[in-house]
Amino acid sequence: MEQFGYLSIGIIVSYLVGAIPFGLFLAKIKGIDILNQGSGNIGATNVGRVLGAKYGLAVFVLDALKGALPAKAGMLYLDTPLGPEIAGILMGASAIFGHLFPIYLKFKGGKGVATALGIFLVLSPKAVFFALIVFILTVTITRYISLGSVLAALSAPLVILLLNHPQPIFLATLFIAALVIWRHNSNIRRLLDGTENRFKA
């Protein structure tokens, strides 16, 4: 029972950490309201387009840590009847919910790519390696970051399935990948319409 109480607190804290809008904060340092610039998204892609690659990369790393640290903390310090892996999954999932629906911004958040990457790094680094290859190849060939993100998210659970990871990890990865793809629904519509913005090197 005591461990369940700690896990509940961990899940709440993970949500609050995941909800921290690093993109908004870094843009404000430059005197820019990122919510009114570009796509209005707080994620790394929009920050990179508006402020430059250096700021976009900083947001990407910080958003990835929002997913990786709670997931790792859950696996290291908490437990469930099904094992510490489940604690990590629950805390990681809570963190990405925080990023997608941040209480600080009236539940209007980013698209979850970097935060999902952080969680996947904890659950299966090999899956991340293959997903990054998919992302890089897709963006290099098509110049669409959104398409690369969607295909990378789709590939992660497939690789985890092929690697015979435990079922909870596969299901968690599938769920998180579905969230990321769902958050890209507007990008997918623009891709189908031929109006999506291409990446400019």
PDB file of C-alpha atoms in Angstrom:
ATOM      1  CA  MET A   1       0.000   0.000   0.000  1.00  0.00           C
ATOM      2  CA  GLU A   2       2.812   2.390   0.853  1.00  0.00           C
ATOM      3  CA  GLN A   3       4.499   1.672  -2.476  1.00  0.00           C
ATOM      4  CA  PHE A   4       1.218   2.390  -4.269  1.00  0.00           C
ATOM      5  CA  GLY A   5       1.102   5.778  -2.545  1.00  0.00           C
ATOM      6  CA  TYR A   6       4.627   6.591  -3.705  1.00  0.00           C
ATOM      7  CA  LEU A   7       3.746   5.517  -7.234  1.00  0.00           C
ATOM      8  CA  SER A   8       0.651   7.741  -7.219  1.00  0.00           C
ATOM      9  CA  ILE A   9       2.783  10.703  -6.177  1.00  0.00           C
ATOM     10  CA  GLY A  10       5.344   9.776  -8.849  1.00  0.00           C
ATOM     11  CA  ILE A  11       2.654   9.749 -11.542  1.00  0.00           C
ATOM     12  CA  ILE A  12       1.385  13.188 -10.499  1.00  0.00           C
ATOM     13  CA  VAL A  13       4.898  14.649 -10.362  1.00  0.00           C
ATOM     14  CA  SER A  14       5.680  13.096 -13.761  1.00  0.00           C
ATOM     15  CA  TYR A  15       2.658  14.845 -15.268  1.00  0.00           C
ATOM     16  CA  LEU A  16       3.706  18.200 -13.802  1.00  0.00           C
ATOM     17  CA  VAL A  17       7.274  17.743 -15.076  1.00  0.00           C
ATOM     18  CA  GLY A  18       6.031  16.698 -18.510  1.00  0.00           C
ATOM     19  CA  ALA A  19       3.816  19.776 -18.642  1.00  0.00           C
ATOM     20  CA  ILE A  20       6.740  22.216 -18.305  1.00  0.00           C
ATOM     21  CA  PRO A  21       6.708  24.234 -21.590  1.00  0.00           C
ATOM     22  CA  PHE A  22      10.430  24.573 -22.237  1.00  0.00           C
ATOM     23  CA  GLY A  23       9.791  25.849 -25.767  1.00  0.00           C
ATOM     24  CA  LEU A  24       7.718  28.708 -24.399  1.00  0.00           C
ATOM     25  CA  PHE A  25      10.331  29.597 -21.775  1.00  0.00           C
ATOM     26  CA  LEU A  26      13.302  29.580 -24.148  1.00  0.00           C
ATOM     27  CA  ALA A  27      11.421  31.690 -26.676  1.00  0.00           C
ATOM     28  CA  LYS A  28      10.510  34.227 -23.978  1.00  0.00           C
ATOM     29  CA  ILE A  29      14.233  34.598 -23.203  1.00  0.00           C
ATOM     30  CA  LYS A  30      14.522  35.928 -26.762  1.00  0.00           C
ATOM     31  CA  GLY A  31      11.496  38.163 -26.227  1.00  0.00           C
ATOM     32  CA  ILE A  32       9.244  36.039 -28.450  1.00  0.00           C
ATOM     33  CA  ASP A  33       5.856  34.524 -27.666  1.00  0.00           C
ATOM     34  CA  ILE A  34       6.153  31.205 -29.502  1.00  0.00           C
ATOM     35  CA  LEU A  35       2.393  30.660 -29.170  1.00  0.00           C
ATOM     36  CA  ASN A  36       1.911  33.485 -31.699  1.00  0.00           C
ATOM     37  CA  GLN A  37       4.745  32.530 -34.048  1.00  0.00           C
ATOM     38  CA  GLY A  38       4.907  29.937 -36.826  1.00  0.00           C
ATOM     39  CA  SER A  39       2.504  27.088 -36.113  1.00  0.00           C
ATOM     40  CA  GLY A  40       1.995  28.328 -32.556  1.00  0.00           C
ATOM     41  CA  ASN A  41       3.318  25.025 -31.188  1.00  0.00           C
ATOM     42  CA  ILE A  42       5.691  24.911 -28.210  1.00  0.00           C
ATOM     43  CA  GLY A  43       7.679  21.968 -29.602  1.00  0.00           C
ATOM     44  CA  ALA A  44      11.208  21.809 -30.970  1.00  0.00           C
ATOM     45  CA  THR A  45      10.237  21.981 -34.651  1.00  0.00           C
ATOM     46  CA  ASN A  46       8.385  25.277 -34.364  1.00  0.00           C
ATOM     47  CA  VAL A  47      10.962  26.755 -31.998  1.00  0.00           C
ATOM     48  CA  GLY A  48      13.699  25.755 -34.449  1.00  0.00           C
ATOM     49  CA  ARG A  49      11.899  27.389 -37.359  1.00  0.00           C
ATOM     50  CA  VAL A  50      11.287  30.627 -35.455  1.00  0.00           C
ATOM     51  CA  LEU A  51      14.476  30.956 -33.377  1.00  0.00           C
ATOM     52  CA  GLY A  52      16.980  28.780 -35.204  1.00  0.00           C
ATOM     53  CA  ALA A  53      18.369  25.256 -34.957  1.00  0.00           C
ATOM     54  CA  LYS A  54      20.295  25.869 -31.718  1.00  0.00           C
ATOM     55  CA  TYR A  55      17.132  26.712 -29.791  1.00  0.00           C
ATOM     56  CA  GLY A  56      15.178  23.955 -31.487  1.00  0.00           C
ATOM     57  CA  LEU A  57      17.787  21.405 -30.430  1.00  0.00           C
ATOM     58  CA  ALA A  58      17.771  22.716 -26.846  1.00  0.00           C
ATOM     59  CA  VAL A  59      13.991  22.320 -26.644  1.00  0.00           C
ATOM     60  CA  PHE A  60      14.224  18.845 -28.164  1.00  0.00           C
ATOM     61  CA  VAL A  61      16.742  17.686 -25.553  1.00  0.00           C
ATOM     62  CA  LEU A  62      14.804  19.210 -22.647  1.00  0.00           C
ATOM     63  CA  ASP A  63      11.519  17.710 -23.857  1.00  0.00           C
ATOM     64  CA  ALA A  64      13.190  14.307 -24.258  1.00  0.00           C
ATOM     65  CA  LEU A  65      14.463  14.497 -20.676  1.00  0.00           C
ATOM     66  CA  LYS A  66      10.886  15.155 -19.525  1.00  0.00           C
ATOM     67  CA  GLY A  67      10.047  11.652 -20.716  1.00  0.00           C
ATOM     68  CA  ALA A  68      13.269   9.817 -19.930  1.00  0.00           C
ATOM     69  CA  LEU A  69      13.805  10.950 -16.327  1.00  0.00           C
ATOM     70  CA  PRO A  70      10.344  10.041 -14.954  1.00  0.00           C
ATOM     71  CA  ALA A  71      10.389   6.671 -16.746  1.00  0.00           C
ATOM     72  CA  LYS A  72      13.874   5.867 -15.447  1.00  0.00           C
ATOM     73  CA  ALA A  73      13.027   7.031 -11.918  1.00  0.00           C
ATOM     74  CA  GLY A  74       9.973   4.788 -11.866  1.00  0.00           C
ATOM     75  CA  MET A  75      11.987   1.760 -12.934  1.00  0.00           C
ATOM     76  CA  LEU A  76      14.786   2.429 -10.440  1.00  0.00           C
ATOM     77  CA  TYR A  77      12.973   3.550  -7.317  1.00  0.00           C
ATOM     78  CA  LEU A  78       9.380   2.328  -7.453  1.00  0.00           C
ATOM     79  CA  ASP A  79       7.667  -1.001  -7.879  1.00  0.00           C
ATOM     80  CA  THR A  80       4.306  -2.586  -8.668  1.00  0.00           C
ATOM     81  CA  PRO A  81       2.956  -6.135  -8.269  1.00  0.00           C
ATOM     82  CA  LEU A  82       3.955  -6.627 -11.923  1.00  0.00           C
ATOM     83  CA  GLY A  83       7.474  -5.258 -11.431  1.00  0.00           C
ATOM     84  CA  PRO A  84       9.331  -1.914 -11.566  1.00  0.00           C
ATOM     85  CA  GLU A  85       9.044  -1.819 -15.358  1.00  0.00           C
ATOM     86  CA  ILE A  86       5.351  -1.009 -15.003  1.00  0.00           C
ATOM     87  CA  ALA A  87       6.136   1.886 -12.668  1.00  0.00           C
ATOM     88  CA  GLY A  88       8.478   3.315 -15.297  1.00  0.00           C
ATOM     89  CA  ILE A  89       5.853   2.893 -18.003  1.00  0.00           C
ATOM     90  CA  LEU A  90       3.145   4.603 -15.935  1.00  0.00           C
ATOM     91  CA  MET A  91       5.363   7.533 -15.009  1.00  0.00           C
ATOM     92  CA  GLY A  92       6.613   7.912 -18.578  1.00  0.00           C
ATOM     93  CA  ALA A  93       3.049   7.838 -19.904  1.00  0.00           C
ATOM     94  CA  SER A  94       2.044  10.467 -17.348  1.00  0.00           C
ATOM     95  CA  ALA A  95       4.920  12.688 -18.476  1.00  0.00           C
ATOM     96  CA  ILE A  96       3.875  12.568 -22.129  1.00  0.00           C
ATOM     97  CA  PHE A  97       0.298  13.345 -21.131  1.00  0.00           C
ATOM     98  CA  GLY A  98       1.696  16.382 -19.354  1.00  0.00           C
ATOM     99  CA  HIS A  99       3.508  17.474 -22.506  1.00  0.00           C
ATOM    100  CA  LEU A 100       0.477  16.944 -24.741  1.00  0.00           C
ATOM    101  CA  PHE A 101      -2.025  18.469 -22.308  1.00  0.00           C
ATOM    102  CA  PRO A 102      -0.119  20.849 -19.990  1.00  0.00           C
ATOM    103  CA  ILE A 103      -2.123  22.319 -17.145  1.00  0.00           C
ATOM    104  CA  TYR A 104       0.049  25.462 -17.348  1.00  0.00           C
ATOM    105  CA  LEU A 105      -1.141  26.232 -20.909  1.00  0.00           C
ATOM    106  CA  LYS A 106      -4.833  25.344 -20.653  1.00  0.00           C
ATOM    107  CA  PHE A 107      -4.038  21.790 -21.817  1.00  0.00           C
ATOM    108  CA  LYS A 108      -2.706  22.894 -25.233  1.00  0.00           C
ATOM    109  CA  GLY A 109       0.740  21.353 -25.608  1.00  0.00           C
ATOM    110  CA  GLY A 110       3.232  19.960 -28.084  1.00  0.00           C
ATOM    111  CA  LYS A 111       3.091  16.901 -30.298  1.00  0.00           C
ATOM    112  CA  GLY A 112       5.107  14.597 -28.084  1.00  0.00           C
ATOM    113  CA  VAL A 113       7.887  13.449 -30.421  1.00  0.00           C
ATOM    114  CA  ALA A 114      10.847  14.374 -28.210  1.00  0.00           C
ATOM    115  CA  THR A 115       9.127  13.294 -24.982  1.00  0.00           C
ATOM    116  CA  ALA A 116       8.182   9.960 -26.552  1.00  0.00           C
ATOM    117  CA  LEU A 117      11.772   9.536 -27.702  1.00  0.00           C
ATOM    118  CA  GLY A 118      12.962  10.012 -24.122  1.00  0.00           C
ATOM    119  CA  ILE A 119      10.573   7.327 -22.867  1.00  0.00           C
ATOM    120  CA  PHE A 120      11.531   4.932 -25.666  1.00  0.00           C
ATOM    121  CA  LEU A 121      15.220   5.445 -24.847  1.00  0.00           C
ATOM    122  CA  VAL A 122      14.523   4.061 -21.385  1.00  0.00           C
ATOM    123  CA  LEU A 123      12.258   1.223 -22.536  1.00  0.00           C
ATOM    124  CA  SER A 124      14.226   0.125 -25.613  1.00  0.00           C
ATOM    125  CA  PRO A 125      17.322   1.982 -26.908  1.00  0.00           C
ATOM    126  CA  LYS A 126      17.486  -0.402 -29.885  1.00  0.00           C
ATOM    127  CA  ALA A 127      14.006   0.636 -31.000  1.00  0.00           C
ATOM    128  CA  VAL A 128      15.070   4.282 -30.814  1.00  0.00           C
ATOM    129  CA  PHE A 129      18.084   3.540 -33.025  1.00  0.00           C
ATOM    130  CA  PHE A 130      15.886   2.073 -35.761  1.00  0.00           C
ATOM    131  CA  ALA A 131      13.274   4.817 -35.366  1.00  0.00           C
ATOM    132  CA  LEU A 132      15.977   7.469 -35.810  1.00  0.00           C
ATOM    133  CA  ILE A 133      17.109   5.783 -39.011  1.00  0.00           C
ATOM    134  CA  VAL A 134      13.522   5.882 -40.278  1.00  0.00           C
ATOM    135  CA  PHE A 135      13.230   9.547 -39.305  1.00  0.00           C
ATOM    136  CA  ILE A 136      16.524  10.605 -40.912  1.00  0.00           C
ATOM    137  CA  LEU A 137      15.866   8.713 -44.148  1.00  0.00           C
ATOM    138  CA  THR A 138      12.317  10.048 -44.422  1.00  0.00           C
ATOM    139  CA  VAL A 139      13.300  13.685 -43.816  1.00  0.00           C
ATOM    140  CA  THR A 140      16.312  13.404 -46.130  1.00  0.00           C
ATOM    141  CA  ILE A 141      14.207  11.997 -48.969  1.00  0.00           C
ATOM    142  CA  THR A 142      10.963  13.942 -48.534  1.00  0.00           C
ATOM    143  CA  ARG A 143      12.036  17.053 -46.515  1.00  0.00           C
ATOM    144  CA  TYR A 144       8.957  16.598 -44.314  1.00  0.00           C
ATOM    145  CA  ILE A 145       9.769  16.562 -40.575  1.00  0.00           C
ATOM    146  CA  SER A 146       6.164  15.700 -39.725  1.00  0.00           C
ATOM    147  CA  LEU A 147       6.192  12.628 -41.979  1.00  0.00           C
ATOM    148  CA  GLY A 148       9.507  11.529 -40.484  1.00  0.00           C
ATOM    149  CA  SER A 149       8.062  11.909 -36.982  1.00  0.00           C
ATOM    150  CA  VAL A 150       4.934   9.901 -37.814  1.00  0.00           C
ATOM    151  CA  LEU A 151       6.830   7.061 -39.493  1.00  0.00           C
ATOM    152  CA  ALA A 152       9.416   6.967 -36.707  1.00  0.00           C
ATOM    153  CA  ALA A 153       6.647   6.736 -34.095  1.00  0.00           C
ATOM    154  CA  LEU A 154       4.988   3.973 -36.100  1.00  0.00           C
ATOM    155  CA  SER A 155       8.234   2.023 -36.432  1.00  0.00           C
ATOM    156  CA  ALA A 156       9.102   1.990 -32.701  1.00  0.00           C
ATOM    157  CA  PRO A 157       6.413  -0.478 -31.521  1.00  0.00           C
ATOM    158  CA  LEU A 158       6.998  -2.650 -34.585  1.00  0.00           C
ATOM    159  CA  VAL A 159      10.713  -2.935 -33.761  1.00  0.00           C
ATOM    160  CA  ILE A 160       9.924  -3.651 -30.101  1.00  0.00           C
ATOM    161  CA  LEU A 161       7.582  -6.427 -31.221  1.00  0.00           C
ATOM    162  CA  LEU A 162      10.295  -7.928 -33.440  1.00  0.00           C
ATOM    163  CA  LEU A 163      12.812  -7.700 -30.578  1.00  0.00           C
ATOM    164  CA  ASN A 164      10.489  -9.774 -28.371  1.00  0.00           C
ATOM    165  CA  HIS A 165      10.355  -7.251 -25.543  1.00  0.00           C
ATOM    166  CA  PRO A 166       7.877  -7.984 -22.714  1.00  0.00           C
ATOM    167  CA  GLN A 167       4.260  -7.340 -23.675  1.00  0.00           C
ATOM    168  CA  PRO A 168       3.805  -4.353 -21.306  1.00  0.00           C
ATOM    169  CA  ILE A 169       6.638  -2.509 -23.060  1.00  0.00           C
ATOM    170  CA  PHE A 170       5.148  -3.251 -26.474  1.00  0.00           C
ATOM    171  CA  LEU A 171       1.678  -2.096 -25.399  1.00  0.00           C
ATOM    172  CA  ALA A 172       3.050   1.047 -23.765  1.00  0.00           C
ATOM    173  CA  THR A 173       5.100   1.908 -26.837  1.00  0.00           C
ATOM    174  CA  LEU A 174       2.115   1.258 -29.088  1.00  0.00           C
ATOM    175  CA  PHE A 175      -0.057   3.542 -26.955  1.00  0.00           C
ATOM    176  CA  ILE A 176       2.518   6.354 -26.858  1.00  0.00           C
ATOM    177  CA  ALA A 177       3.166   6.052 -30.605  1.00  0.00           C
ATOM    178  CA  ALA A 178      -0.596   6.288 -31.233  1.00  0.00           C
ATOM    179  CA  LEU A 179      -0.730   9.496 -29.154  1.00  0.00           C
ATOM    180  CA  VAL A 180       2.117  11.038 -31.167  1.00  0.00           C
ATOM    181  CA  ILE A 181       0.511  10.098 -34.491  1.00  0.00           C
ATOM    182  CA  TRP A 182      -2.873  11.400 -33.332  1.00  0.00           C
ATOM    183  CA  ARG A 183      -1.296  14.738 -32.358  1.00  0.00           C
ATOM    184  CA  HIS A 184       0.015  14.970 -35.933  1.00  0.00           C
ATOM    185  CA  ASN A 185      -3.472  14.694 -37.443  1.00  0.00           C
ATOM    186  CA  SER A 186      -3.360  18.252 -38.845  1.00  0.00           C
ATOM    187  CA  ASN A 187       0.072  17.568 -40.370  1.00  0.00           C
ATOM    188  CA  ILE A 188      -1.226  14.356 -41.926  1.00  0.00           C
ATOM    189  CA  ARG A 189      -4.124  16.266 -43.490  1.00  0.00           C
ATOM    190  CA  ARG A 190      -1.712  18.840 -44.925  1.00  0.00           C
ATOM    191  CA  LEU A 191       0.548  16.066 -46.233  1.00  0.00           C
ATOM    192  CA  LEU A 192      -2.421  14.542 -48.041  1.00  0.00           C
ATOM    193  CA  ASP A 193      -3.415  17.968 -49.391  1.00  0.00           C
ATOM    194  CA  GLY A 194       0.142  18.795 -50.450  1.00  0.00           C
ATOM    195  CA  THR A 195       0.250  21.931 -48.281  1.00  0.00           C
ATOM    196  CA  GLU A 196       2.611  20.763 -45.515  1.00  0.00           C
ATOM    197  CA  ASN A 197       5.778  22.847 -44.968  1.00  0.00           C
ATOM    198  CA  ARG A 198       9.028  21.236 -46.065  1.00  0.00           C
ATOM    199  CA  PHE A 199      12.215  21.315 -44.001  1.00  0.00           C
ATOM    200  CA  LYS A 200      14.795  23.791 -45.270  1.00  0.00           C
ATOM    201  CA  ALA A 201      18.418  22.900 -44.541  1.00  0.00           C
TER     202      ALA A 201
END
